Tab-separated table of C-alpha atoms in Angstrom:
chain	number	residue	atom	x	y	z
A	2	MET	CA	106.371	88.805	73.720
A	3	TRP	CA	102.895	88.221	75.294
A	4	PRO	CA	100.505	85.971	73.464
A	5	ARG	CA	97.915	87.528	72.137
A	6	ILE	CA	94.903	85.750	74.200
A	7	TRP	CA	93.476	87.051	77.290
A	8	PRO	CA	94.684	84.614	80.099
A	9	TYR	CA	93.254	87.653	83.120
A	10	PRO	CA	89.994	87.055	84.748
A	11	ARG	CA	86.629	88.010	83.010
A	12	VAL	CA	84.981	90.931	84.750
A	13	LEU	CA	86.583	93.030	86.993
A	14	ALA	CA	84.864	95.152	89.731
A	15	HIS	CA	84.974	98.731	88.531
A	16	ARG	CA	87.258	101.091	90.110
A	17	GLY	CA	87.232	98.241	93.404
A	18	GLY	CA	83.764	98.618	94.843
A	19	GLY	CA	81.158	99.583	91.763
A	20	THR	CA	78.314	101.548	92.520
A	21	LEU	CA	78.648	100.406	96.420
A	22	ALA	CA	81.995	102.482	97.728
A	23	PRO	CA	83.809	105.069	96.963
A	24	GLU	CA	85.629	104.631	94.092
A	25	ASN	CA	89.436	103.982	94.050
A	26	THR	CA	89.759	103.802	97.810
A	27	TYR	CA	90.497	100.859	99.645
A	28	ALA	CA	87.289	100.573	101.210
A	29	GLY	CA	86.087	100.010	97.505
A	30	LEU	CA	88.410	97.148	97.618
A	31	ARG	CA	87.239	95.371	100.082
A	32	CYS	CA	83.146	95.568	98.790
A	33	GLY	CA	84.501	94.319	95.589
A	34	MET	CA	86.306	91.455	97.872
A	35	GLN	CA	83.727	90.803	99.574
A	36	ALA	CA	81.064	90.810	96.790
A	37	GLY	CA	83.731	88.107	95.083
A	38	PHE	CA	85.530	90.249	92.323
A	39	ARG	CA	89.429	89.113	92.778
A	40	ALA	CA	90.062	91.398	89.755
A	41	ILE	CA	89.958	95.045	89.572
A	42	GLU	CA	90.167	97.723	87.505
A	43	PHE	CA	91.646	101.155	88.900
A	44	ASP	CA	92.936	104.361	88.283
A	45	VAL	CA	96.716	105.867	88.777
A	46	MET	CA	97.991	109.508	88.693
A	47	LEU	CA	101.102	111.683	89.914
A	48	ALA	CA	101.258	113.599	93.175
A	49	ARG	CA	103.748	116.820	92.924
A	50	ASP	CA	106.496	114.598	94.898
A	51	GLY	CA	105.704	111.935	91.798
A	52	VAL	CA	104.745	109.597	94.167
A	53	PRO	CA	101.879	107.155	92.495
A	54	VAL	CA	98.519	107.690	93.790
A	55	VAL	CA	94.737	105.912	93.194
A	56	MET	CA	92.508	108.837	91.484
A	57	HIS	CA	90.547	109.451	88.305
A	58	ASP	CA	90.168	113.143	88.536
A	59	PRO	CA	93.121	115.428	88.339
A	60	GLY	CA	91.309	118.019	90.424
A	61	LEU	CA	90.257	117.739	93.750
A	62	GLY	CA	86.186	117.937	94.563
A	63	ARG	CA	84.531	115.780	93.564
A	64	THR	CA	85.401	112.147	95.138
A	65	VAL	CA	88.331	113.901	97.253
A	66	LYS	CA	87.598	117.130	99.466
A	67	GLY	CA	89.998	119.986	98.947
A	68	SER	CA	90.624	122.450	95.919
A	69	GLY	CA	93.242	122.676	93.020
A	70	SER	CA	94.973	120.117	91.263
A	71	VAL	CA	96.722	116.582	92.431
A	72	PHE	CA	99.756	118.206	90.916
A	73	GLU	CA	99.643	121.179	93.390
A	74	HIS	CA	99.715	118.121	96.247
A	75	ASP	CA	102.627	115.238	97.807
A	76	ALA	CA	101.216	112.106	98.074
A	77	GLY	CA	101.716	112.781	101.838
A	78	ASP	CA	98.917	115.391	101.782
A	79	LEU	CA	96.689	113.346	99.292
A	80	ALA	CA	96.561	110.663	101.395
A	81	ALA	CA	95.616	113.202	104.378
A	82	MET	CA	92.789	113.722	103.124
A	83	ASP	CA	89.179	113.055	102.753
A	84	ALA	CA	87.973	110.206	99.399
A	85	GLY	CA	84.786	108.621	101.400
A	86	ALA	CA	82.503	111.492	102.559
A	87	TRP	CA	81.390	112.406	99.249
A	88	PHE	CA	79.368	109.026	98.797
A	89	ALA	CA	78.312	108.120	102.219
A	90	PRO	CA	78.719	109.291	105.811
A	91	ALA	CA	79.815	106.353	106.185
A	92	PHE	CA	82.615	106.278	104.242
A	93	ALA	CA	84.044	109.759	106.213
A	94	GLY	CA	88.075	109.637	106.779
A	95	GLU	CA	88.068	106.818	103.546
A	96	PRO	CA	92.004	108.229	102.781
A	97	VAL	CA	93.172	108.983	98.889
A	98	PRO	CA	95.745	105.285	99.046
A	99	LEU	CA	99.049	104.998	97.442
A	100	PHE	CA	99.506	103.309	94.533
A	101	THR	CA	102.671	100.693	96.254
A	102	GLU	CA	100.513	100.662	99.276
A	103	PHE	CA	96.969	99.310	97.396
A	104	ALA	CA	98.657	97.574	94.577
A	105	ARG	CA	100.753	95.742	97.366
A	106	LEU	CA	97.716	94.422	99.171
A	107	CYS	CA	95.536	93.566	95.687
A	108	LYS	CA	98.269	90.972	95.639
A	109	GLU	CA	98.360	90.014	98.889
A	110	GLN	CA	94.934	89.554	98.833
A	111	GLY	CA	95.038	87.392	95.098
A	112	VAL	CA	93.077	91.032	93.451
A	113	TRP	CA	94.017	91.452	89.446
A	114	MET	CA	94.983	94.387	88.371
A	115	ASN	CA	94.292	96.155	85.418
A	116	ILE	CA	95.987	99.699	85.846
A	117	GLU	CA	95.160	102.646	84.694
A	118	ILE	CA	97.501	105.293	83.858
A	119	LYS	CA	95.435	108.123	84.607
A	120	PRO	CA	98.181	111.200	83.738
A	121	ALA	CA	97.641	115.164	84.045
A	122	PRO	CA	98.046	116.767	80.326
A	123	GLY	CA	101.933	117.710	80.523
A	124	PHE	CA	102.476	114.240	82.696
A	125	GLU	CA	101.999	111.743	80.490
A	126	ALA	CA	105.026	110.651	80.463
A	127	GLU	CA	106.832	111.245	84.160
A	128	THR	CA	103.017	108.961	85.038
A	129	GLY	CA	103.800	106.353	82.407
A	130	ALA	CA	107.172	105.347	83.803
A	131	ALA	CA	106.669	105.630	87.557
A	132	VAL	CA	103.755	103.476	87.346
A	133	ALA	CA	105.449	100.484	85.299
A	134	ALA	CA	108.941	100.033	86.735
A	135	LEU	CA	106.627	100.211	90.578
A	136	ALA	CA	104.623	97.227	88.639
A	137	ALA	CA	107.214	96.029	87.951
A	138	GLN	CA	109.198	95.925	90.820
A	139	LEU	CA	106.282	94.796	92.629
A	140	PHE	CA	105.971	92.134	90.239
A	141	ALA	CA	109.490	90.596	89.684
A	142	ALA	CA	109.157	87.355	90.985
A	143	GLU	CA	106.349	86.720	88.654
A	144	LEU	CA	107.902	88.172	85.164
A	145	ALA	CA	111.268	86.597	86.130
A	146	ALA	CA	108.692	82.977	86.192
A	147	ALA	CA	106.666	84.256	82.858
A	148	ASP	CA	103.508	84.205	85.040
A	149	MET	CA	102.355	86.292	82.828
A	150	ALA	CA	98.096	85.550	84.273
A	151	ARG	CA	99.037	86.989	87.605
A	152	VAL	CA	101.039	90.177	86.618
A	153	PRO	CA	98.998	93.515	86.270
A	154	LEU	CA	97.567	95.089	82.194
A	155	LEU	CA	98.698	98.642	82.498
A	156	SER	CA	96.016	100.349	80.465
A	157	SER	CA	95.782	104.017	79.022
A	158	PHE	CA	94.317	106.781	76.521
A	159	SER	CA	97.450	107.916	76.082
A	160	ASP	CA	99.929	106.713	73.989
A	161	VAL	CA	103.074	109.083	75.332
A	162	ALA	CA	102.345	107.147	78.785
A	163	LEU	CA	102.082	103.680	77.062
A	164	ALA	CA	104.888	104.376	75.270
A	165	SER	CA	107.615	105.938	78.145
A	166	ALA	CA	105.190	102.920	80.208
A	167	ARG	CA	106.884	100.336	77.122
A	168	LEU	CA	110.909	102.041	77.918
A	169	ALA	CA	110.413	101.847	81.728
A	170	ALA	CA	108.495	98.007	81.725
A	171	PRO	CA	108.965	96.366	78.283
A	172	GLN	CA	108.065	93.427	79.833
A	173	LEU	CA	104.162	94.147	81.094
A	174	PRO	CA	102.140	93.579	79.131
A	175	ARG	CA	99.776	96.929	78.057
A	176	ALA	CA	96.225	98.228	76.205
A	177	CYS	CA	94.817	100.754	74.225
A	178	LEU	CA	92.212	102.627	75.341
A	179	ILE	CA	90.557	103.614	72.719
A	180	SER	CA	87.206	105.058	73.432
A	181	ALA	CA	85.725	104.509	69.595
A	182	LEU	CA	87.965	102.618	67.615
A	183	GLY	CA	88.419	104.713	64.576
A	184	PRO	CA	90.396	103.674	60.962
A	185	ASP	CA	93.784	104.534	62.944
A	186	TRP	CA	93.016	101.893	66.512
A	187	ALA	CA	94.918	98.392	65.371
A	188	LEU	CA	97.890	100.674	63.919
A	189	ARG	CA	98.372	101.851	67.100
A	190	ALA	CA	97.877	99.393	69.076
A	191	ARG	CA	100.462	98.090	66.892
A	192	ALA	CA	102.813	100.186	67.359
A	193	LEU	CA	103.082	100.166	71.180
A	194	ASP	CA	102.915	96.730	71.582
A	195	ALA	CA	99.670	95.890	72.730
A	196	VAL	CA	98.406	92.887	73.832
A	197	ALA	CA	94.835	94.083	74.026
A	198	ILE	CA	91.695	96.997	72.999
A	199	HIS	CA	89.946	98.811	75.853
A	200	THR	CA	86.566	100.790	74.969
A	201	ASN	CA	83.687	101.813	75.345
A	202	HIS	CA	80.936	98.900	74.800
A	203	GLN	CA	78.063	101.801	73.146
A	204	HIS	CA	80.553	102.383	70.405
A	205	LEU	CA	80.813	98.564	69.728
A	206	GLY	CA	79.682	96.426	67.684
A	207	PRO	CA	79.914	92.769	66.338
A	208	GLU	CA	81.706	93.631	63.440
A	209	MET	CA	84.478	95.975	65.374
A	210	ALA	CA	84.356	93.167	67.639
A	211	ARG	CA	85.611	90.384	65.599
A	212	ALA	CA	88.258	93.009	63.793
A	213	VAL	CA	89.817	93.065	66.672
A	214	LYS	CA	89.637	89.856	68.091
A	215	ASP	CA	90.797	88.430	63.926
A	216	GLY	CA	94.285	91.045	64.681
A	217	GLY	CA	95.018	88.780	67.850
A	218	PHE	CA	94.018	91.314	70.394
A	219	GLY	CA	92.440	90.943	73.857
A	220	LEU	CA	89.492	92.683	73.695
A	221	PHE	CA	87.567	94.636	76.514
A	222	CYS	CA	84.758	96.912	77.300
A	223	TYR	CA	84.018	99.635	79.803
A	224	THR	CA	81.928	99.753	81.746
A	225	VAL	CA	78.820	97.413	81.816
A	226	ASN	CA	76.435	97.303	83.590
A	227	ASP	CA	72.744	95.571	82.244
A	228	PRO	CA	73.419	91.839	82.169
A	229	GLY	CA	72.013	91.693	78.706
A	230	ARG	CA	74.895	94.420	77.473
A	231	ALA	CA	76.908	92.069	79.038
A	232	ARG	CA	76.111	88.861	77.913
A	233	THR	CA	76.014	90.317	74.588
A	234	LEU	CA	79.314	91.940	74.211
A	235	LEU	CA	80.551	88.151	75.386
A	236	ASP	CA	78.261	86.414	72.541
A	237	TRP	CA	80.872	89.087	70.431
A	238	GLY	CA	83.834	87.653	71.137
A	239	VAL	CA	84.397	89.964	73.929
A	240	ASP	CA	87.130	88.743	76.861
A	241	ALA	CA	86.741	91.203	79.771
A	242	PHE	CA	84.989	94.128	81.172
A	243	CYS	CA	84.406	96.387	84.169
A	244	THR	CA	81.085	96.966	86.249
A	245	ASP	CA	79.640	99.147	88.671
A	246	ARG	CA	76.643	97.211	89.304
A	247	ILE	CA	78.899	94.156	91.234
A	248	ASP	CA	75.333	93.117	93.006
A	249	LEU	CA	74.032	92.518	89.806
A	250	ILE	CA	76.602	90.685	87.519
A	251	GLY	CA	79.210	88.637	89.412
A	252	PRO	CA	82.271	87.649	88.920
A	253	ASP	CA	81.513	84.091	87.496
A	254	PHE	CA	79.324	86.162	85.365
A	255	ALA	CA	80.835	84.951	82.006
């Protein structure tokens, strides 16, 4: 369906501002943009009412003040919670973004998105379908024009979520998130018609990197915070990576 190449930016700001701002927030997005980044990786899950929100953890308490699960709160309630005070007092009151508003802002600002579908256990299919459908609506014009370099890339550790995303919006590109590539990585990727493999750089070597590229897939690594390691990965043929250290590794590093 899509060319087996990497038409996207090569260095992404991890969850927005990396180590410089609270993750998965508008403040993080602004921080990454101020550092020159026009590509971002962020996480999306469903609130109790089925509305996608930009969050990484299924449970409250680490980055968002509160207790219990994301799925015990409606999206409007989550949006009123504090997602910034944990990082620094200056970010107190930073809201949990709604996915559609966050993605729309990224699009308006020319920020390309790697959207990680991050479902809580038992909500894989619903999350994949909801995120894919909304992303396809937002980028309907680009999809109609086959302007794939501007269309978001959906990724997930959940094959169920990716399969559901494919059913909801088959025209959107997908990537398999696999921490360490086992013997079945290619079978899983082809079964989902994935265009790329996203993997933990700590488990990657040059032989496996070449195998992924020879298989016709894009190759993306997370989360690369050392410039020397980043250069090594690029030398192995890795197409792109995300980083927390946007102060050390700039958007033009590759």
